[in-house]
Short mmCIF file of C-alpha atoms and ligand atoms in Angstrom, two decimals:
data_model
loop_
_atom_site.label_atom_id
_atom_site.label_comp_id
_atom_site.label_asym_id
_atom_site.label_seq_id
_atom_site.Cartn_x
_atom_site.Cartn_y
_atom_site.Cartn_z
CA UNK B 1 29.92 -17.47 -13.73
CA UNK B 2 29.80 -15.33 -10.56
CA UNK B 3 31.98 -12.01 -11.03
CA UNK B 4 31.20 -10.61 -8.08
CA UNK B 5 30.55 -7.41 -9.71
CA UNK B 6 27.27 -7.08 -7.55
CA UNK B 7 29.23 -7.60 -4.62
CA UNK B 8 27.43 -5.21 -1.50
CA UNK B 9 24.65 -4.26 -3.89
CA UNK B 10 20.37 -4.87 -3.22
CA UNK B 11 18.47 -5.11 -6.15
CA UNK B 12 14.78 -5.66 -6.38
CA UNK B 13 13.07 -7.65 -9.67
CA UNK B 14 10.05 -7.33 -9.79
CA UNK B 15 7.59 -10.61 -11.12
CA UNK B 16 10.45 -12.72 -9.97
CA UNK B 17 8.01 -15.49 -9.07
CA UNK B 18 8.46 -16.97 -12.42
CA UNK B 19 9.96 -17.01 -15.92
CA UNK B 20 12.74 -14.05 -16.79
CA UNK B 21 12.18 -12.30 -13.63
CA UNK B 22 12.96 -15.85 -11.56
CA UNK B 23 16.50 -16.07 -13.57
CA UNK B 24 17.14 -12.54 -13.24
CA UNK B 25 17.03 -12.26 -8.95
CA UNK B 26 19.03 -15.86 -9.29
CA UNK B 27 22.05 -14.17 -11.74
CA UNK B 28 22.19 -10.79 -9.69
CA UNK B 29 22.31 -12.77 -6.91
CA UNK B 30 25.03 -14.84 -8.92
CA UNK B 31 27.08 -11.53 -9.24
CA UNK B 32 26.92 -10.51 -5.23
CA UNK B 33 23.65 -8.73 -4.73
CA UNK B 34 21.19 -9.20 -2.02
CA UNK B 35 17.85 -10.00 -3.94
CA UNK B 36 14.40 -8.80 -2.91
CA UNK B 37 12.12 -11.10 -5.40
CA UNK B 38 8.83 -9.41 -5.90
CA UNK B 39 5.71 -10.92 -6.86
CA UNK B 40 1.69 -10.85 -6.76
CA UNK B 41 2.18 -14.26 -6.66
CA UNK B 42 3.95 -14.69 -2.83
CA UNK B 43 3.70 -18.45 -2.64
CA UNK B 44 6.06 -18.31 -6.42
CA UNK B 45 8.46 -15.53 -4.98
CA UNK B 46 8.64 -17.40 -1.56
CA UNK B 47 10.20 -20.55 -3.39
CA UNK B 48 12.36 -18.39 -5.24
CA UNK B 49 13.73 -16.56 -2.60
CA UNK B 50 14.13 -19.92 -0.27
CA UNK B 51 15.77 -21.40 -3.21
CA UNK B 52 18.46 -18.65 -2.95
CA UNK B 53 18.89 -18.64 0.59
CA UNK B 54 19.71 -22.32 0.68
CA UNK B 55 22.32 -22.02 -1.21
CA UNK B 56 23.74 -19.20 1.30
CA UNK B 57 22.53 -16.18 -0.51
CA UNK B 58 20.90 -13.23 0.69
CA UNK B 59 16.95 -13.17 -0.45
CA UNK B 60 13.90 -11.67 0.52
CA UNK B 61 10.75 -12.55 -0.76
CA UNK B 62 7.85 -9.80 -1.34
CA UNK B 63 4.23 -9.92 -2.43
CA UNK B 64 3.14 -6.74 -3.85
CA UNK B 65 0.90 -5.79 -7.12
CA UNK B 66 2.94 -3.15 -8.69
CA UNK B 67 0.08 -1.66 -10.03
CA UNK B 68 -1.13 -0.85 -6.89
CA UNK B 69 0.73 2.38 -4.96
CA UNK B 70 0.30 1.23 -1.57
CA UNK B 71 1.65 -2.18 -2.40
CA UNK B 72 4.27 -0.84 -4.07
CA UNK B 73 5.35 1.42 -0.80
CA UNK B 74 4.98 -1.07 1.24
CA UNK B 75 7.49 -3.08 -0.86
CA UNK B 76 10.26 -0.18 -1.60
CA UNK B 77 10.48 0.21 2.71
CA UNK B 78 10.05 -4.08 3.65
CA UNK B 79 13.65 -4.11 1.59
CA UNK B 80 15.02 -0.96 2.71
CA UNK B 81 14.06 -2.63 6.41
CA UNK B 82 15.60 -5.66 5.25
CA UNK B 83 18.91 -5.04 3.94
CA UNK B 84 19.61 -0.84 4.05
CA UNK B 85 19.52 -0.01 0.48
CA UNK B 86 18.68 -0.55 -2.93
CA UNK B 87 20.74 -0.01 -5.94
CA UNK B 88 18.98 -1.83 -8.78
CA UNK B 89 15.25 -1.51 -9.36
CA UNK B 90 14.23 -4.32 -12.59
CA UNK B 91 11.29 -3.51 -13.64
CA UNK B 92 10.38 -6.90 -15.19
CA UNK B 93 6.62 -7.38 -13.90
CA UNK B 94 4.07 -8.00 -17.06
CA UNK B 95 1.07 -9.53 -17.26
CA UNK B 96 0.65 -12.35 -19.32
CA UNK B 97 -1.31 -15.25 -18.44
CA UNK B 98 -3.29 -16.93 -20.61
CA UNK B 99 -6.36 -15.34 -20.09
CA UNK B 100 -5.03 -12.24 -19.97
CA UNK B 101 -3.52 -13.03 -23.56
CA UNK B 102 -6.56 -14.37 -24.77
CA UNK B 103 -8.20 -11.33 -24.11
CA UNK B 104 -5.95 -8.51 -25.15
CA UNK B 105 -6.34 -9.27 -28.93
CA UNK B 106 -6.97 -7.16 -32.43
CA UNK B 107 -8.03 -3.66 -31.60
CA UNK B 108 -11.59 -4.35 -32.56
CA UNK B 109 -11.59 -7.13 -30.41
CA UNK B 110 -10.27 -6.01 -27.90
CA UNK B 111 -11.78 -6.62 -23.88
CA UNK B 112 -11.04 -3.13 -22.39
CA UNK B 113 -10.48 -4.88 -18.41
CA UNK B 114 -7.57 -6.69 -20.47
CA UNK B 115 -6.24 -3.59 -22.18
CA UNK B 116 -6.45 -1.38 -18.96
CA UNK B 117 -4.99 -4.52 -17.03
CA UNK B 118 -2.30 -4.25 -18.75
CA UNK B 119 -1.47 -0.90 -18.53
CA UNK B 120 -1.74 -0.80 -15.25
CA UNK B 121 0.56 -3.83 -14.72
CA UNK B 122 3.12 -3.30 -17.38
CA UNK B 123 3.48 0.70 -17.53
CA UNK B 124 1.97 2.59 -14.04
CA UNK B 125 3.23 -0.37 -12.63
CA UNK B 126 7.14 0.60 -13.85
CA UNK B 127 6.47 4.10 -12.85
CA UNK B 128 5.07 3.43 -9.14
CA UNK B 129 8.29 1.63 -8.73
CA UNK B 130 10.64 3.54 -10.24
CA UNK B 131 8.74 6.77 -8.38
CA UNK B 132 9.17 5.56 -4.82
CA UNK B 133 12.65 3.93 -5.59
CA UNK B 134 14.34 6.99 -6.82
CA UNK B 135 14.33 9.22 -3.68
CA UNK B 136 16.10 6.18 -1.98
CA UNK B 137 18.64 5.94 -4.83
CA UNK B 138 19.21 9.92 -4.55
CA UNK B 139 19.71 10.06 -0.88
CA UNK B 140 22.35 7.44 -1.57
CA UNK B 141 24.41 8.92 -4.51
CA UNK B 142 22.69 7.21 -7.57
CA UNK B 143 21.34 3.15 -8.71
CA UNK B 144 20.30 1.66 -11.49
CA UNK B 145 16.84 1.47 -12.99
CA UNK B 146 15.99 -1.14 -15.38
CA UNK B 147 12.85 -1.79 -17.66
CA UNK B 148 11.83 -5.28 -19.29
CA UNK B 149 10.70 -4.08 -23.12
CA UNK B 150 9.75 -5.98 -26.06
CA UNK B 151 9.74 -6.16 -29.23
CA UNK B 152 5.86 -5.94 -29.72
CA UNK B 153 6.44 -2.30 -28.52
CA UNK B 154 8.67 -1.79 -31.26
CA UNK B 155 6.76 -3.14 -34.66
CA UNK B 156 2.94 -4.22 -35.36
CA UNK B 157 1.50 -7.58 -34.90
CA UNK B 158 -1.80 -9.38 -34.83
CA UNK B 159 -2.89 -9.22 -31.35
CA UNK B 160 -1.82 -7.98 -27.49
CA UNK B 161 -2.46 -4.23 -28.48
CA UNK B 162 -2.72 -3.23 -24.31
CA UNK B 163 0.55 -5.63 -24.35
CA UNK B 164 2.33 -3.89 -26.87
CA UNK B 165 1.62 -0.71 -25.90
CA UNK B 166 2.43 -0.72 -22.99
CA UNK B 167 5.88 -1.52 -23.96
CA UNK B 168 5.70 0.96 -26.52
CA UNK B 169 5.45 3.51 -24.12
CA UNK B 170 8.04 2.07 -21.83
CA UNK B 171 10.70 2.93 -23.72
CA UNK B 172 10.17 6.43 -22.83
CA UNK B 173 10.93 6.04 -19.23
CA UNK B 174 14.38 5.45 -19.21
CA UNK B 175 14.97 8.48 -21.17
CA UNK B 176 13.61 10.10 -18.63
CA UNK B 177 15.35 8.91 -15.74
CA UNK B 178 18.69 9.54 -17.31
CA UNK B 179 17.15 13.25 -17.84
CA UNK B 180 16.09 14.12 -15.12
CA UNK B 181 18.46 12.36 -12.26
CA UNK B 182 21.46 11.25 -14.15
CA UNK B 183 23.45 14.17 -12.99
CA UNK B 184 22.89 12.31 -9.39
CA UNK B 185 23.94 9.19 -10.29
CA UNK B 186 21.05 7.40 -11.36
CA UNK B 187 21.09 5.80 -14.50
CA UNK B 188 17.73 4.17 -16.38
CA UNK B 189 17.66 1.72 -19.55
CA UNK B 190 15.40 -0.45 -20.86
CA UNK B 191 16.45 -4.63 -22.28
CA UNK B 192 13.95 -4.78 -25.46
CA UNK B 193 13.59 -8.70 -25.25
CA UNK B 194 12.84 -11.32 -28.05
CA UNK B 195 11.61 -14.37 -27.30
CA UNK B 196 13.03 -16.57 -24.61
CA UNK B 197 9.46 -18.47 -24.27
CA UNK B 198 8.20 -18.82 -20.57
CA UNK B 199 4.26 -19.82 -21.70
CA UNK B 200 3.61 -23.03 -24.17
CA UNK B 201 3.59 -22.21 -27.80
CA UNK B 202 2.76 -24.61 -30.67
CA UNK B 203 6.20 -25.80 -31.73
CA UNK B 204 4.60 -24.28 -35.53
CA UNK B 205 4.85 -20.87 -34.13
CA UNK B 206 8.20 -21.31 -32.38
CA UNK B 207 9.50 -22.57 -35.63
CA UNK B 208 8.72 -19.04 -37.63
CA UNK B 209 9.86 -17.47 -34.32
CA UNK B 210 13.05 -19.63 -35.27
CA UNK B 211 13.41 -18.67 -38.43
CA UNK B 212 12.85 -14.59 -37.78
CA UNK B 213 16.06 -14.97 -35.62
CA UNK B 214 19.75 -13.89 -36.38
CA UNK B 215 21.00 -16.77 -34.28
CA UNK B 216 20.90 -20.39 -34.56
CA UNK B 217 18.17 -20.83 -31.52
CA UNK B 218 15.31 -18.66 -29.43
CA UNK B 219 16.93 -17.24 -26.83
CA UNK B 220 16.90 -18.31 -23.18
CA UNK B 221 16.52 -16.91 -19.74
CA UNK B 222 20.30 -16.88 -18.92
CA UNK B 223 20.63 -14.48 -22.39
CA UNK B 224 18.47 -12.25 -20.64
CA UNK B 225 19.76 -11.78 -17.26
CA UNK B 226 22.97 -11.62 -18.30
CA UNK B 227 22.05 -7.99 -20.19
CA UNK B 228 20.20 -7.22 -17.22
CA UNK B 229 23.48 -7.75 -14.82
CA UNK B 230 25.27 -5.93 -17.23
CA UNK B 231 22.93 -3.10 -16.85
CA UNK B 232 22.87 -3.27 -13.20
CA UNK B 233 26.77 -3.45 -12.56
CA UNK B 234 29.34 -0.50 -12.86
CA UNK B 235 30.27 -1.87 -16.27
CA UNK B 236 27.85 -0.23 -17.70
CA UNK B 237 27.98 2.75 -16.10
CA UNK B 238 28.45 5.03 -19.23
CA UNK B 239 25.38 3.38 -20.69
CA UNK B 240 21.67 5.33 -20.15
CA UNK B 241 18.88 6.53 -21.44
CA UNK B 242 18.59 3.65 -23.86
CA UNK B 243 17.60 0.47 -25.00
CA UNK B 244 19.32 -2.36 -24.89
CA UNK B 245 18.13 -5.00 -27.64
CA UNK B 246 18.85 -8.27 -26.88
CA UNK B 247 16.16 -10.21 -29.24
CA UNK B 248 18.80 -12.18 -31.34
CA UNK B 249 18.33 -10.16 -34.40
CA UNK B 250 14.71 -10.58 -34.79
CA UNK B 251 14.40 -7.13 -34.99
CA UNK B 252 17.13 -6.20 -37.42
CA UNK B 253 16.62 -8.12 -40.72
CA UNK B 254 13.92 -6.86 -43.71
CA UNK B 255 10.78 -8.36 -43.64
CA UNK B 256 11.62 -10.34 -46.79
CA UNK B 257 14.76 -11.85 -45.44
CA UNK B 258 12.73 -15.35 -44.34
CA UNK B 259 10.83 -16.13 -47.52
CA UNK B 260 13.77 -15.03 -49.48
CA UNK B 261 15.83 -17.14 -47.54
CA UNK B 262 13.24 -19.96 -48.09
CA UNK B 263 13.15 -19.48 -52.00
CA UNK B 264 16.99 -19.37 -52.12
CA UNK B 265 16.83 -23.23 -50.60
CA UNK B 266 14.01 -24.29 -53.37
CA UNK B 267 16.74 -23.11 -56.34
CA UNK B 268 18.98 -24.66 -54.35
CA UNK B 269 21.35 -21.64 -54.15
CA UNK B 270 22.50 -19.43 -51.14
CA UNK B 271 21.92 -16.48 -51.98
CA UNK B 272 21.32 -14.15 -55.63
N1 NAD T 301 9.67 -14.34 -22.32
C1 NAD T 301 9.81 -13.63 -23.44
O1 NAD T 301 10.06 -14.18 -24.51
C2 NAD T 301 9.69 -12.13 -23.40
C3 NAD T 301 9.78 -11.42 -24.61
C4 NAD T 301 9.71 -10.02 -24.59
C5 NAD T 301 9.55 -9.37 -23.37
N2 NAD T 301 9.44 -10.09 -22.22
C6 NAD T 301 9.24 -9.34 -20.97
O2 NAD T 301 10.00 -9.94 -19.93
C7 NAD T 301 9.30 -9.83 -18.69
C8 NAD T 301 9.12 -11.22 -18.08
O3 NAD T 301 8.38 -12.03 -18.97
P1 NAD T 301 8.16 -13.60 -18.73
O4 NAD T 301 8.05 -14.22 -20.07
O5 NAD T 301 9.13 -14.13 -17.76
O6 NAD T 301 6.69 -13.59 -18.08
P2 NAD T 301 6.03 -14.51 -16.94
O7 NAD T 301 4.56 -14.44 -17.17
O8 NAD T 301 6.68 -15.86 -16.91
O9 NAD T 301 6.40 -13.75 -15.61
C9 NAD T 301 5.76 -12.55 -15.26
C10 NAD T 301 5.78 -12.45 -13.75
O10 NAD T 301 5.13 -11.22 -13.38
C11 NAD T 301 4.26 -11.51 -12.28
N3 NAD T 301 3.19 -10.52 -12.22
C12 NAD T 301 2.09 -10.45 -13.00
N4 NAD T 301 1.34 -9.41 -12.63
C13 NAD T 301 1.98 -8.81 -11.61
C14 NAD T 301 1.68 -7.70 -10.78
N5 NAD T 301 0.55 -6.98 -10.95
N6 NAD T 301 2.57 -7.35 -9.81
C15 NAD T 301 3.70 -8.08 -9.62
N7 NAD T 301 4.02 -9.15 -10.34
C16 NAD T 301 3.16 -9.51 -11.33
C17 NAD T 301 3.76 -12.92 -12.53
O11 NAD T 301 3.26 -13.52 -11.35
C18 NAD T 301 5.03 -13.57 -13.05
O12 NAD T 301 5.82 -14.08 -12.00
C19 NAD T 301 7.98 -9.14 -19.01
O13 NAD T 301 8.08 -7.76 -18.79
C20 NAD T 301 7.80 -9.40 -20.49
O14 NAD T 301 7.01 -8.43 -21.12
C21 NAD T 301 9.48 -11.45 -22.21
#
């Protein structure tokens, strides 16, 4: 529902092309702000941002790799041409196509172009961003950074080491934001996703994804913007430095929970 809270507000998402980043620009946009959408992909971030404007919004469609510094220049003064400002930087821009996931696997397997891809997509690329968008916020008073985490940054799995950490180290960054410019205004946190699934997965693996959350279903684009307009609107504006988890509880039950929950079922009981 639009609020309007965005109202007179520009806010760039990056890898808005597709997936999360796509339903992000579209809910900001929802709430009142101009959108840039930012993509590598231009053709993806031009239908986005035509989508928008057809519907009478305000939308400006970029191509730029964030992991490069001139592209990311480039992009930070096309939407300061564009529309005078920018309040809200999303950092939502990953890399995760599928060859990209078949290659960043197990540490010992791991292809080293995949690793280093993905450090420079998922982590330099946040910081070139955030970099050249933060003397823009503090010659206007302040903004609001945000930074797309996950919970593979947060606890061990099988495979996407670059992947995970990469987010791992992500959560450091809007710590330091809120350090070191909070006092003018600008505010950085981070939304540690779950899984709101944007790639195919074999409806066996979405089922233990099922089961690992707090809530009766996976959770969906929508979920996710929402925390992200809530990050980027006054209403949070007591709110940085931190990390938002939105994952549905899949982060917040003991390992044991599922099985136990599984053996419960078998006795035919509910719980001890
Ligand atoms: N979908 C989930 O369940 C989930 C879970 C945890 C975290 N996340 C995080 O949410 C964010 C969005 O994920 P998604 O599932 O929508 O992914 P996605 O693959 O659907 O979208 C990623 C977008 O980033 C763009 N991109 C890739 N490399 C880029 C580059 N170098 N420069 C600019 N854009 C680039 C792609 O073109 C694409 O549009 C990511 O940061 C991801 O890590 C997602």
């Amino acid at each position: 529902m639009s609020s309007g809270k965005l109202a007179g507000r520009v806010a760039i998402v990056t890898g808005a092309g597709h997936g999360l980043g796509a339903e992000c620009v579209r809910v900001l946009s929802e709430h009142g702000a101009s959108v840039a959408v930012a993509d590598i992909d231009f053709e993806a971030a031009s239908q986005v941002a035509e989508s928008l404007e057809a519907e009478g919004r305000a939308a400006l469609a970029v191509r730029a790799d964030v992991s490069s510094e001139e592209d990311v220049t480039a992009m930070i003064a096309k939407v300061k041409t564009r529309f005078g400002r920018i309040d809200v930087l999303h950092n939502n821009a990953a890399v995760l196509n599928a060859d990209q996931r078949q290659r960043d696997r197990d540490l010992a397997n791991l292809d080293m172009d995949a690793f280093d891809r993905a450090i420079a997509v998922n982590l330099r690329g946040a910081v070139l961003c955030t970099k050249h968008v933060i003397p823009l916020m503090l010659e206007q008073g302040g903004g609001s950074i945000i930074f797309a985490t996950s919970g593979l940054g947060m606890q061990g799995d099988m495979s996407l080491s670059g992947y995970a950490t990469s987010k791992a180290a992500l959560l450091m960054l809007p710590k330091l934001v809120a350090a070191q410019y909070g006092k003018q205004g600008i505010r950085g946190n981070a939304v540690q996703i779950g899984l709101a699934p944007q790639h195919p997965m074999p409806e066996a693996l979405l089922e233990i994804m099922r089961d690992n959350h707090c809530t009766p279903e996976l959770g969906t684009p929508r979920q996710i913007a929402d925390v992200v307009a809530f990050l980027a609107s006054d209403e949070s504006s007591f709110v940085t430095g931190t990390t938002l988890v939105a994952d549905g509880g899949f982060g917040s039950h003991t390992p044991s929970l599922v099985p136990m929950r599984k053996l419960f079922e078998a006795m035919g009981r509910s719980s001890m």
